[in-house]
XYZ file of C-alpha atoms in Angstrom:
535
model
C -198.338 -64.309 138.238
C -198.847 -63.971 134.459
C -201.559 -65.315 132.305
C -202.587 -68.922 132.565
C -202.381 -69.888 128.916
C -198.696 -69.257 128.911
C -198.255 -72.163 131.164
C -200.109 -74.620 129.033
C -198.110 -73.666 125.962
C -194.625 -74.744 126.803
C -194.887 -78.469 126.585
C -196.758 -77.773 123.380
C -193.846 -75.745 121.998
C -191.376 -78.539 122.878
C -193.276 -81.234 121.023
C -194.718 -79.287 118.193
C -191.864 -79.405 115.765
C -193.027 -76.472 113.627
C -190.308 -75.494 111.144
C -190.367 -73.217 108.171
C -187.764 -72.156 105.505
C -187.472 -68.829 103.947
C -188.293 -70.457 100.652
C -191.678 -71.635 101.753
C -192.692 -68.572 103.680
C -193.914 -66.872 100.503
C -196.892 -69.406 100.330
C -199.543 -70.073 102.820
C -197.874 -73.063 104.397
C -198.889 -76.476 105.348
C -197.568 -75.868 108.846
C -197.513 -79.487 109.807
C -194.063 -81.156 109.692
C -193.580 -83.019 106.551
C -192.886 -86.334 108.199
C -195.381 -85.979 111.075
C -199.092 -86.099 110.937
C -199.687 -85.379 114.666
C -199.896 -81.649 114.784
C -203.152 -80.091 113.355
C -204.466 -83.584 112.574
C -207.848 -84.943 113.398
C -206.247 -86.950 116.162
C -204.535 -83.907 117.604
C -207.817 -81.956 117.820
C -209.577 -84.755 119.700
C -208.055 -83.245 122.851
C -210.148 -80.267 123.766
C -207.106 -78.510 125.154
C -205.395 -78.407 121.740
C -207.401 -75.349 120.487
C -205.960 -73.158 123.340
C -202.487 -74.660 122.801
C -202.472 -73.506 119.176
C -203.607 -70.041 120.283
C -200.805 -70.072 122.854
C -198.370 -70.858 120.042
C -199.556 -67.748 118.168
C -198.957 -65.544 121.230
C -195.695 -67.202 122.055
C -194.407 -66.402 118.585
C -194.446 -62.687 119.533
C -191.705 -63.369 122.175
C -189.870 -66.663 121.274
C -188.135 -67.656 118.035
C -188.843 -71.348 118.192
C -190.430 -74.329 119.837
C -187.857 -74.662 122.705
C -187.585 -70.939 123.627
C -184.960 -69.842 121.125
C -184.136 -73.389 119.996
C -185.809 -75.292 117.087
C -186.371 -71.993 115.253
C -189.608 -71.459 113.411
C -187.817 -69.958 110.406
C -184.517 -70.680 108.894
C -181.739 -68.336 107.738
C -181.538 -66.552 111.092
C -180.990 -67.832 114.622
C -183.897 -68.624 116.942
C -182.720 -65.950 119.336
C -182.720 -63.156 116.651
C -185.928 -64.330 115.057
C -188.515 -63.588 117.738
C -191.132 -61.191 116.446
C -190.529 -58.576 119.134
C -186.797 -58.530 118.649
C -187.073 -58.156 114.929
C -189.629 -55.295 115.299
C -187.258 -53.540 117.653
C -184.426 -53.916 115.159
C -186.417 -52.402 112.277
C -188.273 -49.837 114.209
C -185.463 -48.517 116.485
C -182.003 -49.134 115.004
C -183.012 -47.334 111.831
C -183.809 -44.175 113.777
C -182.403 -41.615 116.054
C -183.641 -43.618 119.151
C -181.107 -46.506 119.098
C -177.919 -47.790 117.634
C -176.258 -51.175 118.132
C -172.584 -51.892 118.467
C -172.649 -55.420 116.940
C -171.242 -56.249 113.518
C -173.319 -59.431 112.953
C -173.825 -59.884 109.280
C -175.739 -56.973 107.741
C -176.905 -55.615 111.082
C -174.775 -52.506 110.930
C -176.547 -51.317 107.640
C -179.720 -50.799 109.710
C -177.942 -48.303 111.919
C -177.034 -46.318 108.935
C -180.026 -46.626 106.516
C -177.751 -48.422 103.982
C -179.517 -51.797 103.861
C -180.018 -53.889 100.697
C -182.396 -56.618 99.692
C -179.776 -59.092 100.966
C -180.235 -58.024 104.595
C -180.916 -61.293 106.559
C -182.740 -59.350 109.341
C -185.261 -57.922 106.977
C -185.707 -61.415 105.544
C -186.283 -62.730 109.089
C -188.827 -59.989 109.833
C -190.731 -60.691 106.621
C -190.673 -64.462 107.378
C -191.617 -64.218 110.966
C -194.659 -62.191 110.171
C -195.750 -64.610 107.342
C -195.133 -67.575 109.641
C -197.536 -66.151 112.156
C -200.036 -65.570 109.404
C -199.661 -69.161 108.220
C -200.271 -70.611 111.671
C -203.321 -68.381 112.139
C -204.761 -69.484 108.753
C -204.330 -73.126 109.566
C -205.940 -72.711 112.960
C -208.931 -70.975 111.297
C -209.209 -73.879 108.818
C -209.207 -76.351 111.579
C -211.869 -74.560 113.681
C -214.799 -74.146 111.278
C -218.299 -74.921 112.533
C -218.427 -77.918 110.285
C -215.129 -79.418 111.660
C -215.986 -78.642 115.252
C -219.422 -80.290 114.786
C -217.871 -83.300 113.214
C -215.495 -83.702 116.174
C -218.368 -83.475 118.616
C -217.056 -80.287 120.345
C -219.586 -79.188 122.953
C -221.313 -75.729 122.973
C -219.198 -74.242 125.754
C -215.849 -75.073 124.013
C -217.380 -73.921 120.784
C -218.020 -70.524 122.316
C -214.383 -70.322 123.661
C -213.108 -71.296 120.121
C -215.091 -68.507 118.542
C -213.178 -66.082 120.682
C -209.823 -67.926 119.923
C -210.634 -67.507 116.227
C -211.154 -63.765 116.619
C -207.773 -63.483 118.434
C -206.092 -65.459 115.660
C -207.566 -63.076 113.107
C -206.356 -60.091 115.068
C -202.876 -61.448 115.302
C -202.942 -62.135 111.560
C -204.065 -58.557 110.895
C -201.282 -57.319 113.198
C -198.747 -59.152 111.056
C -200.308 -57.724 107.824
C -200.117 -54.316 109.311
C -196.418 -54.578 110.009
C -195.663 -56.133 106.650
C -197.524 -53.309 104.873
C -195.805 -50.785 107.111
C -192.365 -52.082 106.432
C -192.541 -53.598 102.941
C -195.486 -51.972 101.221
C -196.871 -54.358 98.566
C -197.177 -57.895 99.905
C -199.247 -61.006 99.305
C -202.416 -61.630 101.198
C -203.321 -65.231 102.143
C -206.190 -66.391 104.299
C -207.753 -69.680 105.469
C -209.727 -69.763 102.141
C -206.425 -70.355 100.216
C -205.023 -73.706 99.402
C -202.488 -75.441 101.662
C -199.123 -76.124 100.292
C -196.722 -74.389 97.908
C -198.092 -71.856 95.515
C -197.305 -68.286 94.362
C -199.657 -65.871 96.178
C -200.449 -62.635 94.368
C -198.688 -59.562 95.567
C -201.213 -56.902 96.542
C -200.779 -53.169 96.570
C -200.337 -51.354 99.843
C -203.798 -49.881 99.558
C -205.263 -53.332 99.088
C -203.484 -54.662 102.211
C -204.743 -51.518 104.095
C -208.319 -52.233 103.001
C -207.972 -55.934 104.027
C -206.663 -55.007 107.508
C -209.273 -52.284 107.939
C -212.125 -54.688 107.120
C -210.798 -57.330 109.396
C -210.403 -54.990 112.395
C -213.887 -53.544 112.002
C -215.449 -56.913 111.651
C -213.644 -58.203 114.736
C -215.587 -55.793 116.887
C -218.364 -58.371 116.564
C -216.387 -61.326 117.899
C -213.472 -60.301 120.101
C -213.939 -60.265 123.874
C -215.421 -57.209 125.434
C -212.862 -54.689 126.709
C -211.017 -55.870 129.825
C -212.840 -59.150 130.046
C -210.110 -61.417 128.498
C -207.159 -62.911 130.306
C -204.304 -60.434 130.742
C -202.095 -60.569 127.746
C -204.881 -61.652 125.401
C -206.554 -59.458 122.775
C -209.940 -57.808 123.250
C -212.039 -55.343 121.160
C -209.957 -52.376 122.305
C -206.717 -53.820 120.811
C -208.480 -54.017 117.367
C -209.669 -50.400 117.783
C -206.173 -49.337 118.716
C -204.684 -50.956 115.546
C -207.449 -49.365 113.524
C -206.488 -45.951 114.901
C -202.859 -46.549 114.012
C -203.948 -47.589 110.516
C -205.971 -44.429 110.055
C -203.292 -42.286 111.473
C -200.882 -43.600 108.807
C -203.355 -43.772 106.033
C -201.888 -40.919 104.006
C -198.533 -42.750 103.960
C -200.071 -46.128 103.002
C -202.806 -45.104 100.523
C -202.420 -41.436 99.823
C -205.705 -40.682 101.530
C -205.947 -38.664 104.750
C -207.920 -40.404 107.454
C -206.964 -38.360 110.568
C -210.580 -37.656 111.260
C -211.263 -41.374 111.516
C -208.229 -41.793 113.759
C -209.619 -39.129 116.071
C -212.988 -40.815 116.154
C -211.541 -44.231 117.074
C -209.205 -42.721 119.652
C -212.128 -40.840 121.395
C -214.107 -44.074 121.482
C -211.100 -45.904 123.181
C -210.509 -43.177 125.755
C -214.165 -42.787 126.748
C -215.644 -46.201 126.357
C -213.027 -49.009 126.664
C -212.395 -49.110 130.470
C -208.713 -48.760 130.042
C -207.384 -45.988 132.242
C -204.335 -43.817 132.446
C -201.879 -45.346 134.913
C -201.518 -42.793 137.617
C -198.180 -44.314 138.875
C -194.605 -43.221 138.367
C -193.526 -43.650 134.696
C -190.910 -46.161 135.762
C -193.552 -48.540 136.974
C -194.659 -49.060 133.360
C -191.386 -50.812 132.499
C -190.649 -52.743 135.680
C -190.783 -56.518 136.338
C -194.168 -56.307 137.937
C -195.853 -54.092 135.392
C -198.592 -56.586 135.130
C -199.749 -55.859 138.700
C -198.319 -52.583 139.886
C -200.980 -50.232 138.437
C -199.305 -49.817 135.046
C -201.493 -52.597 133.634
C -204.543 -50.318 133.634
C -203.361 -48.756 130.401
C -201.820 -51.872 128.737
C -204.053 -52.638 125.843
C -201.774 -55.229 124.237
C -198.748 -56.340 126.323
C -196.290 -58.935 125.085
C -195.935 -60.934 128.188
C -192.591 -62.035 129.739
C -192.004 -64.520 132.429
C -188.548 -65.705 133.465
C -189.819 -69.106 134.669
C -192.527 -69.788 132.039
C -191.017 -68.439 128.896
C -187.420 -69.654 128.610
C -186.265 -67.174 125.754
C -182.645 -66.335 126.490
C -182.259 -64.041 123.454
C -185.666 -63.062 122.294
C -188.045 -60.312 123.256
C -187.254 -58.476 126.510
C -184.308 -60.676 127.264
C -182.591 -59.138 124.178
C -183.659 -55.516 124.956
C -182.453 -55.635 128.566
C -179.242 -57.625 128.121
C -178.166 -55.762 125.014
C -178.676 -52.349 126.670
C -176.211 -53.023 129.538
C -172.541 -52.531 129.172
C -169.633 -50.303 130.052
C -169.507 -49.496 133.726
C -173.227 -50.358 134.268
C -173.916 -52.790 137.120
C -176.089 -55.499 135.529
C -177.388 -56.573 138.877
C -178.798 -53.112 139.476
C -180.962 -53.688 136.363
C -182.019 -57.069 137.665
C -179.946 -58.973 135.114
C -176.976 -61.430 135.196
C -174.839 -59.564 132.663
C -174.758 -57.186 129.710
C -174.189 -57.742 126.003
C -172.657 -54.308 125.228
C -174.994 -53.495 122.334
C -177.737 -50.869 122.247
C -177.378 -47.202 123.169
C -179.153 -44.044 121.962
C -177.938 -41.137 119.800
C -177.123 -37.641 120.880
C -179.979 -36.139 118.850
C -182.547 -38.168 120.809
C -180.996 -37.270 124.108
C -181.379 -33.559 123.117
C -185.187 -34.084 123.093
C -185.016 -33.963 126.953
C -184.439 -30.542 128.445
C -182.301 -32.129 131.236
C -180.497 -35.269 130.039
C -179.843 -36.300 133.643
C -183.603 -36.725 134.122
C -183.864 -34.460 137.100
C -186.554 -32.771 135.065
C -188.443 -35.027 132.582
C -188.387 -38.516 134.365
C -188.752 -40.201 131.074
C -185.214 -39.300 130.029
C -183.622 -42.438 131.551
C -180.034 -42.261 130.432
C -176.933 -43.872 131.995
C -174.026 -41.466 131.382
C -171.267 -42.672 133.721
C -168.337 -43.506 131.486
C -170.530 -43.047 128.393
C -169.925 -40.254 125.920
C -172.887 -38.506 124.388
C -171.126 -38.400 120.976
C -170.786 -41.696 119.014
C -167.445 -41.592 117.387
C -167.162 -45.397 116.995
C -170.532 -47.329 116.501
C -168.828 -50.570 117.688
C -167.850 -49.018 121.109
C -170.637 -49.496 123.615
C -169.408 -46.464 125.685
C -169.950 -44.173 122.707
C -173.542 -43.063 123.215
C -175.623 -42.786 126.332
C -177.026 -46.068 127.589
C -180.870 -46.352 128.195
C -182.310 -47.574 131.463
C -186.031 -47.439 130.469
C -186.641 -51.168 131.195
C -185.664 -52.976 134.321
C -186.042 -56.551 135.453
C -186.786 -55.429 139.077
C -190.137 -54.874 140.657
C -191.319 -51.280 141.177
C -190.517 -51.523 144.819
C -186.852 -52.511 144.063
C -187.208 -56.173 144.916
C -185.946 -58.937 142.688
C -187.791 -60.583 139.855
C -188.074 -64.291 139.559
C -184.680 -64.714 138.007
C -181.861 -62.580 136.550
C -181.185 -64.255 133.263
C -184.633 -64.042 131.660
C -186.768 -61.070 132.575
C -190.387 -60.685 133.844
C -190.911 -57.285 132.318
C -193.783 -57.207 129.953
C -193.491 -55.232 126.727
C -196.187 -52.568 126.150
C -197.004 -53.042 122.467
C -200.276 -50.911 122.811
C -201.023 -48.636 125.657
C -203.534 -45.860 126.441
C -200.867 -43.145 126.494
C -200.278 -43.772 122.839
C -204.025 -43.230 122.221
C -203.731 -39.861 123.931
C -200.964 -38.971 121.632
C -202.713 -40.222 118.506
C -205.745 -38.193 119.532
C -203.623 -35.123 119.994
C -201.990 -35.547 116.586
C -205.427 -35.830 114.925
C -206.365 -32.557 116.610
C -203.072 -30.892 115.561
C -203.811 -32.041 111.918
C -207.205 -30.386 111.900
C -209.417 -33.388 112.450
C -212.962 -32.304 113.373
C -213.298 -35.415 115.553
C -210.486 -34.330 117.926
C -210.750 -31.162 120.213
C -207.616 -29.226 120.769
C -208.392 -28.355 124.455
C -209.139 -31.950 125.246
C -205.968 -33.017 123.489
C -203.852 -30.531 125.606
C -205.383 -32.075 128.722
C -204.309 -35.524 127.612
C -200.796 -34.401 126.783
C -200.493 -32.693 130.139
C -201.494 -35.884 131.973
C -198.473 -37.564 130.293
C -196.222 -34.642 131.145
C -197.390 -34.274 134.783
C -196.649 -37.969 135.380
C -193.142 -37.405 133.909
C -192.557 -34.356 136.002
C -192.303 -32.237 132.793
C -193.764 -28.745 132.330
C -197.282 -28.648 131.095
C -198.198 -26.958 127.740
C -200.923 -24.729 126.330
C -202.852 -24.985 123.081
C -200.409 -22.781 121.123
C -197.654 -25.305 121.877
C -199.501 -28.276 120.390
C -197.742 -28.265 117.088
C -196.845 -31.234 114.901
C -193.175 -30.793 115.722
C -193.962 -30.920 119.407
C -196.098 -34.059 119.033
C -193.351 -35.966 117.194
C -190.912 -35.020 119.957
C -193.437 -35.882 122.683
C -194.109 -39.265 120.994
C -190.320 -39.878 121.285
C -190.237 -38.850 124.832
C -193.166 -40.984 125.931
C -192.879 -44.026 123.658
C -189.219 -44.392 122.857
C -187.945 -48.044 122.514
C -191.603 -49.122 122.141
C -191.280 -49.992 118.466
C -193.003 -46.801 117.022
C -190.152 -44.491 115.948
C -189.530 -45.525 112.331
C -193.279 -45.339 111.529
C -193.732 -42.024 113.333
C -190.683 -40.401 111.478
C -191.970 -41.554 108.150
C -195.517 -40.095 108.886
C -193.905 -36.730 109.758
C -191.639 -36.794 106.657
C -188.500 -37.014 108.729
C -187.186 -40.622 108.415
C -185.204 -40.123 105.203
C -184.054 -36.883 103.481
C -182.430 -33.957 105.170
C -185.262 -32.572 107.308
C -184.104 -34.533 110.326
C -180.407 -35.649 110.722
C -178.899 -37.793 113.381
C -175.393 -39.310 113.979
C -174.533 -42.140 111.467
C -177.681 -41.601 109.374
C -176.476 -42.418 105.888
C -173.256 -43.784 107.273
C -171.710 -40.414 108.167
C -170.607 -39.642 111.758
C -172.647 -36.441 111.644
C -175.404 -37.859 109.524
C -176.403 -37.022 105.981
C -179.651 -37.132 103.994
C -180.794 -40.515 102.740
C -182.877 -41.433 99.734
C -186.662 -41.232 100.081
C -187.195 -44.676 98.673
C -185.868 -46.002 101.952
C -189.159 -45.104 103.604
C -189.906 -48.580 102.414
C -187.811 -51.648 103.154
C -186.812 -53.843 100.240
C -188.680 -57.071 99.578
C -185.823 -59.503 100.749
C -183.943 -61.149 97.957
C -184.442 -64.569 99.438
C -188.212 -64.023 99.237
C -188.112 -62.970 95.628
C -185.932 -65.964 94.718
C -188.637 -68.182 96.279
C -191.504 -66.306 94.594
C -190.331 -64.747 91.374
C -193.783 -63.131 90.806
C -193.005 -60.653 93.550
C -191.885 -57.198 92.344
C -189.153 -55.353 94.207
C -189.830 -51.866 95.680
C -188.472 -48.920 93.673
C -184.859 -47.919 94.408
C -183.593 -51.381 95.250
């Protein structure tokens, strides 16, 4: 059984009618439908359940693309199935790297495989719009839940206390979107509940200004989010804000030019020692199974994006996409707990080479399907070119069936404690006084022991090792692009993989591609925005 608020959200999603165009997403939107005053009206909020329903909409937006699963898409210009937050993050964080490649030729999708995208890329426009849509819903929720409005509506003290926590979660999800926008696009506008509703041209802020805004929000949220491990599973608590703060500090040199590795180490140590989240001492495969909310893996899940085949009817978003699209060739879809494969995503040979034994008789994290698949990718459009990946499965950890085989139950681990171990180790390797090398080696060896990989000593804790270990532990978890940029290996010639730059054996790419372009549709809608250099 997954979290309760997921079940109250679905009727809400069906009747809500929230829609947004790419044109309007550059402003802080009036998220009410233009011809309907029901949603977010005074009448709507007379129902005490409405507050949790809006919160559910914010969480649901991480998985689904619209109000009827993938139907009635929240944003235009891209299908509801392809516009779910998780799916778009996967596309931008994985297809652009050595960890994944997709066979499909939909629109401008192939340019993400080869780092040859342009401002006209509709998937980048979808990513930008999805993040700002979430920000807009969060802002409107915050406007509607001030003390003054709640008092005027006669909201009782107990519900007010709950709404205070809801507001903190909405602020976190807004900060999460700003983090992703800053990471992908650099200089972006900032809008909050203090800005006017309706169409206007918000001012584009520098990456450093967005960094400062997100940092301030996350630090302040320590005062209002639920205490660690006291919220419903799948909802945010104080530890999630600390995790995102650690990520922010780890990448500070990229975002602002200022090294904050010592701060990253301090926050990671706090999470490890004081949060109550614990390393999941279960087989690695349990973390990516259909019952990963109850099989022991959940002890390290700080921020899961929840999936439920019965409650969340998303046929093409989130984990439905990741699982369906990674099945093809001679693979038996039923063995993966699914009803079929979409012949799409594989991995590249250079990533396979990170594992000492690609058949995974050594490191259990190297979960590749090789039967009928060639390690070499001669034709990007041929699914059997490239090893398939079997990291995620829609079966329970004991091998029994999930609720259904068309929409998976497998939760996506957006933030987990193992990543905190790796961030701490990286801070140590980068010389942070707040991180002890011996302690870091112990954390790394916990990961490697669980994976049946050889343990390491302090002399082996190099930056190159950590980048590779992050790949082995966290692949297909939407971190790779950001990691490669932080290590100076996303563009340029220091790390080459097949089809990077559009060449079968890979070539160097231009450094300006460390930032995505501001989508041309967005600039057309807000001509005050300035394009990133190189585009």
